[in-house]
mmCIF file of C-alpha atoms in Angstrom:
data_model
loop_
_atom_site.group_PDB
_atom_site.id
_atom_site.type_symbol
_atom_site.label_atom_id
_atom_site.label_comp_id
_atom_site.label_asym_id
_atom_site.label_seq_id
_atom_site.Cartn_x
_atom_site.Cartn_y
_atom_site.Cartn_z
ATOM 1 C CA GLU A 1 43.476 -187.935 -250.243
ATOM 2 C CA THR A 2 39.993 -186.681 -249.963
ATOM 3 C CA VAL A 3 37.989 -183.003 -249.644
ATOM 4 C CA PHE A 4 34.969 -182.741 -247.533
ATOM 5 C CA HIS A 5 32.734 -180.289 -246.760
ATOM 6 C CA GLN A 6 30.632 -179.258 -243.275
ATOM 7 C CA ASN A 7 29.183 -176.129 -242.077
ATOM 8 C CA GLY A 8 31.024 -173.893 -243.672
ATOM 9 C CA ARG A 9 34.145 -175.953 -242.988
ATOM 10 C CA LEU A 10 36.660 -177.722 -245.894
ATOM 11 C CA PHE A 11 38.037 -180.832 -243.944
ATOM 12 C CA ILE A 12 40.915 -182.498 -246.448
ATOM 13 C CA GLY A 13 42.645 -185.632 -245.588
ATOM 14 C CA ALA A 14 46.312 -185.260 -246.451
ATOM 15 C CA ASN A 15 48.913 -187.813 -245.837
ATOM 16 C CA ASP A 16 50.125 -186.414 -242.688
ATOM 17 C CA GLY A 17 46.886 -185.362 -241.010
ATOM 18 C CA VAL A 18 43.535 -183.669 -241.286
ATOM 19 C CA HIS A 19 43.451 -180.288 -241.987
ATOM 20 C CA ILE A 20 40.108 -177.924 -241.248
ATOM 21 C CA TYR A 21 39.413 -174.822 -243.424
ATOM 22 C CA ASP A 22 36.589 -171.943 -242.830
ATOM 23 C CA ILE A 23 35.364 -171.117 -246.274
ATOM 24 C CA SER A 24 32.742 -168.779 -245.572
ATOM 25 C CA ASN A 25 35.046 -166.604 -247.793
ATOM 26 C CA PRO A 26 35.348 -169.375 -250.440
ATOM 27 C CA ARG A 27 37.567 -167.235 -252.462
ATOM 28 C CA SER A 28 39.876 -167.040 -249.206
ATOM 29 C CA PRO A 29 39.748 -170.053 -247.144
ATOM 30 C CA VAL A 30 41.448 -169.844 -244.203
ATOM 31 C CA GLU A 31 43.065 -172.490 -242.209
ATOM 32 C CA VAL A 32 41.648 -173.221 -238.613
ATOM 33 C CA SER A 33 43.362 -176.257 -237.326
ATOM 34 C CA GLU A 34 45.028 -179.535 -238.338
ATOM 35 C CA PHE A 35 45.307 -182.732 -236.871
ATOM 36 C CA GLU A 36 48.431 -184.657 -237.373
ATOM 37 C CA HIS A 37 48.810 -188.370 -237.444
ATOM 38 C CA VAL A 38 51.432 -190.639 -238.532
ATOM 39 C CA THR A 39 52.072 -190.382 -242.741
ATOM 40 C CA SER A 40 49.128 -192.506 -244.206
ATOM 41 C CA CYS A 41 46.243 -192.315 -246.716
ATOM 42 C CA ASP A 42 43.417 -190.399 -245.173
ATOM 43 C CA PRO A 43 39.925 -190.069 -246.352
ATOM 44 C CA VAL A 44 37.843 -188.192 -244.051
ATOM 45 C CA VAL A 45 34.053 -187.139 -243.073
ATOM 46 C CA ALA A 46 32.761 -185.237 -240.195
ATOM 47 C CA ASN A 47 29.191 -184.413 -238.619
ATOM 48 C CA ASP A 48 28.705 -181.221 -236.360
ATOM 49 C CA ASN A 49 31.062 -183.089 -233.337
ATOM 50 C CA TYR A 50 33.566 -185.211 -234.896
ATOM 51 C CA ALA A 51 35.474 -185.791 -237.610
ATOM 52 C CA PHE A 52 36.432 -189.849 -238.882
ATOM 53 C CA ALA A 53 39.598 -190.279 -240.981
ATOM 54 C CA THR A 54 40.530 -193.979 -242.214
ATOM 55 C CA LEU A 55 44.299 -194.770 -242.466
ATOM 56 C CA ARG A 56 45.569 -197.197 -244.463
ATOM 57 C CA GLY A 57 48.515 -198.811 -243.954
ATOM 58 C CA GLY A 58 51.298 -200.444 -246.268
ATOM 59 C CA THR A 59 50.769 -197.627 -248.879
ATOM 60 C CA GLU A 60 52.550 -195.486 -251.358
ATOM 61 C CA CYS A 61 51.468 -193.150 -248.599
ATOM 62 C CA GLY A 62 53.783 -194.658 -245.977
ATOM 63 C CA GLY A 63 52.815 -195.444 -242.995
ATOM 64 C CA SER A 64 51.427 -199.201 -240.915
ATOM 65 C CA LEU A 65 48.415 -198.292 -239.037
ATOM 66 C CA SER A 66 44.921 -199.337 -240.520
ATOM 67 C CA GLN A 67 42.681 -198.032 -238.230
ATOM 68 C CA LEU A 68 39.543 -195.757 -238.033
ATOM 69 C CA ASP A 69 40.527 -192.237 -236.216
ATOM 70 C CA ILE A 70 37.599 -190.547 -234.107
ATOM 71 C CA ILE A 71 38.647 -186.786 -234.093
ATOM 72 C CA ASP A 72 36.509 -184.741 -231.178
ATOM 73 C CA ILE A 73 36.097 -181.303 -233.469
ATOM 74 C CA SER A 74 33.677 -179.625 -231.037
ATOM 75 C CA ASP A 75 36.826 -177.205 -230.439
ATOM 76 C CA ILE A 76 37.459 -176.630 -233.854
ATOM 77 C CA ASN A 77 40.583 -174.827 -233.084
ATOM 78 C CA ASN A 78 42.023 -177.725 -231.255
ATOM 79 C CA PRO A 79 40.686 -181.443 -232.639
ATOM 80 C CA GLN A 80 41.890 -184.056 -230.436
ATOM 81 C CA LEU A 81 41.863 -187.598 -231.113
ATOM 82 C CA ILE A 82 39.383 -189.612 -228.762
ATOM 83 C CA GLY A 83 39.312 -192.902 -230.397
ATOM 84 C CA GLU A 84 40.413 -195.741 -232.663
ATOM 85 C CA ASN A 85 38.793 -198.923 -234.043
ATOM 86 C CA TRP A 86 41.001 -201.295 -235.959
ATOM 87 C CA LEU A 87 40.355 -201.994 -239.507
ATOM 88 C CA SER A 88 42.180 -204.465 -241.906
ATOM 89 C CA ASN A 89 42.573 -202.452 -245.472
ATOM 90 C CA PRO A 90 40.468 -199.109 -245.111
ATOM 91 C CA TYR A 91 39.204 -196.944 -248.044
ATOM 92 C CA GLY A 92 37.122 -194.623 -248.489
ATOM 93 C CA LEU A 93 33.819 -193.990 -245.992
ATOM 94 C CA GLY A 94 31.189 -191.665 -245.455
ATOM 95 C CA LEU A 95 27.995 -190.496 -243.655
ATOM 96 C CA SER A 96 24.306 -191.627 -243.899
ATOM 97 C CA SER A 97 22.131 -189.452 -245.462
ATOM 98 C CA THR A 98 19.024 -191.308 -243.560
ATOM 99 C CA ASN A 99 21.020 -191.432 -239.601
ATOM 100 C CA PRO A 100 23.324 -188.897 -238.903
ATOM 101 C CA ASP A 101 24.359 -191.805 -236.093
ATOM 102 C CA ILE A 102 25.479 -194.379 -239.348
ATOM 103 C CA LEU A 103 29.204 -194.322 -240.609
ATOM 104 C CA TYR A 104 29.850 -196.431 -243.260
ATOM 105 C CA VAL A 105 33.424 -197.783 -243.769
ATOM 106 C CA CYS A 106 35.097 -199.204 -246.822
ATOM 107 C CA ASP A 107 37.574 -201.783 -245.305
ATOM 108 C CA GLY A 108 38.948 -203.379 -248.662
ATOM 109 C CA TYR A 109 38.957 -207.276 -248.968
ATOM 110 C CA GLU A 110 37.451 -206.961 -245.455
ATOM 111 C CA GLY A 111 33.983 -205.326 -246.797
ATOM 112 C CA LEU A 112 32.043 -202.909 -246.300
ATOM 113 C CA LYS A 113 31.288 -202.140 -242.189
ATOM 114 C CA VAL A 114 28.514 -199.935 -240.924
ATOM 115 C CA PHE A 115 29.097 -198.234 -237.675
ATOM 116 C CA ASP A 116 26.885 -197.205 -235.006
ATOM 117 C CA ILE A 117 28.628 -193.520 -234.053
ATOM 118 C CA SER A 118 25.600 -192.519 -231.447
ATOM 119 C CA ASN A 119 27.910 -193.491 -228.221
ATOM 120 C CA ILE A 120 31.290 -192.426 -229.062
ATOM 121 C CA SER A 121 31.155 -189.633 -226.286
ATOM 122 C CA GLN A 122 30.627 -192.587 -223.847
ATOM 123 C CA ASN A 123 33.062 -195.369 -225.314
ATOM 124 C CA TRP A 124 35.011 -193.286 -227.551
ATOM 125 C CA GLN A 125 34.573 -196.064 -230.141
ATOM 126 C CA ALA A 126 32.422 -196.675 -232.606
ATOM 127 C CA ASP A 127 30.020 -199.585 -232.317
ATOM 128 C CA LEU A 128 30.304 -202.198 -235.342
ATOM 129 C CA LEU A 129 26.759 -202.933 -236.415
ATOM 130 C CA ILE A 130 27.455 -204.852 -239.609
ATOM 131 C CA ALA A 131 30.193 -206.286 -242.171
ATOM 132 C CA ARG A 132 29.661 -207.409 -245.527
ATOM 133 C CA ASP A 133 32.540 -208.980 -246.298
ATOM 134 C CA ASP A 134 30.421 -210.270 -249.714
ATOM 135 C CA LEU A 135 31.745 -206.760 -250.871
ATOM 136 C CA GLU A 136 35.513 -205.753 -251.398
ATOM 137 C CA ALA A 137 34.308 -202.441 -250.706
ATOM 138 C CA MET A 138 36.933 -199.191 -251.687
ATOM 139 C CA ASP A 139 34.512 -195.969 -251.778
ATOM 140 C CA VAL A 140 30.960 -195.139 -250.848
ATOM 141 C CA ILE A 141 28.619 -192.601 -251.565
ATOM 142 C CA SER A 142 25.609 -192.022 -249.544
ATOM 143 C CA MET A 143 22.682 -189.991 -251.517
ATOM 144 C CA ASP A 144 19.828 -188.100 -250.026
ATOM 145 C CA ASN A 145 17.689 -190.216 -252.014
ATOM 146 C CA ASP A 146 18.219 -193.374 -249.282
ATOM 147 C CA ASN A 147 20.524 -194.312 -252.008
ATOM 148 C CA LEU A 148 24.298 -195.872 -251.288
ATOM 149 C CA VAL A 149 26.328 -195.926 -253.691
ATOM 150 C CA VAL A 150 29.423 -198.593 -252.881
ATOM 151 C CA LEU A 151 32.807 -198.972 -255.398
ATOM 152 C CA THR A 152 34.230 -202.310 -255.090
ATOM 153 C CA ARG A 153 36.706 -204.688 -257.344
ATOM 154 C CA ALA A 154 33.650 -206.324 -258.754
ATOM 155 C CA GLY A 155 31.492 -203.077 -259.460
ATOM 156 C CA ILE A 156 29.250 -200.519 -258.493
ATOM 157 C CA TYR A 157 26.676 -201.576 -256.389
ATOM 158 C CA GLN A 158 23.703 -199.154 -255.322
ATOM 159 C CA PHE A 159 21.778 -199.901 -252.511
ATOM 160 C CA ASP A 160 18.469 -198.992 -250.922
ATOM 161 C CA ALA A 161 19.799 -197.581 -247.247
ATOM 162 C CA SER A 162 16.921 -195.951 -246.101
ATOM 163 C CA ASN A 163 17.470 -198.662 -243.468
ATOM 164 C CA PRO A 164 21.377 -198.185 -243.334
ATOM 165 C CA VAL A 165 21.977 -201.530 -241.435
ATOM 166 C CA GLU A 166 19.634 -203.559 -244.063
ATOM 167 C CA LEU A 167 20.779 -202.280 -247.453
ATOM 168 C CA VAL A 168 19.346 -203.751 -250.184
ATOM 169 C CA GLN A 169 20.770 -204.225 -253.601
ATOM 170 C CA LYS A 170 19.320 -202.408 -256.323
ATOM 171 C CA SER A 171 21.980 -202.441 -259.006
ATOM 172 C CA LEU A 172 25.171 -203.552 -260.091
ATOM 173 C CA ILE A 173 27.537 -202.496 -262.888
ATOM 174 C CA SER A 174 30.387 -204.786 -263.443
ATOM 175 C CA VAL A 175 33.786 -204.025 -263.762
ATOM 176 C CA GLN A 176 35.357 -206.428 -266.006
#
C-alpha cells in the first residue's frame, strides 16, 4: 500500500501489517521488525516515536475494520499497538510539515480529518481537531513549503497549511 522513509528506515504498509526496514545501506535493506494486523489496506507514516496506519475494511485487501492504528516504535525492534481511532472509510494519511503534532487523515466520504498527536502518550488516541467533510479525501501530501495537496474524487486541491488546522484553499484542478 505505501512506503514511507523516516530516519534511515523504511516503513512499508502492507495488507498484513507494517514492515520496518533499516536502509543505512540502501543496496541491502535489513528487516528490523514488523507489526502484524488484520488483513486490510494499510497506508503508513511515522515520526520518531510512533507509526500511524489507516486500515480500510470492505475492500479487495480484505478485512472489515476501518480505523487509525497508533503504533509505538520507541523500541523499533518491538513495535506495539497502543491506540486506535475508529474511522469510516480511511485512505491516505500524512504528517504536517509545519507542525510535528498534526496528522492529516483522508477518511473518504467522511472527508479530510486533522488530528493532534501531541498527547498520545497520555490518552493513547489522536485528538480530532477538525473534519473537512466537504472533501471526499483519498490521499494527502504535506509539502515543506507549507502546501498541502489533497486528492479527492472531485479533483486535486492545494491548501496553504502554514496554520495546519485552518487550511486556506489556493487552487483546485477539477477531475471530470
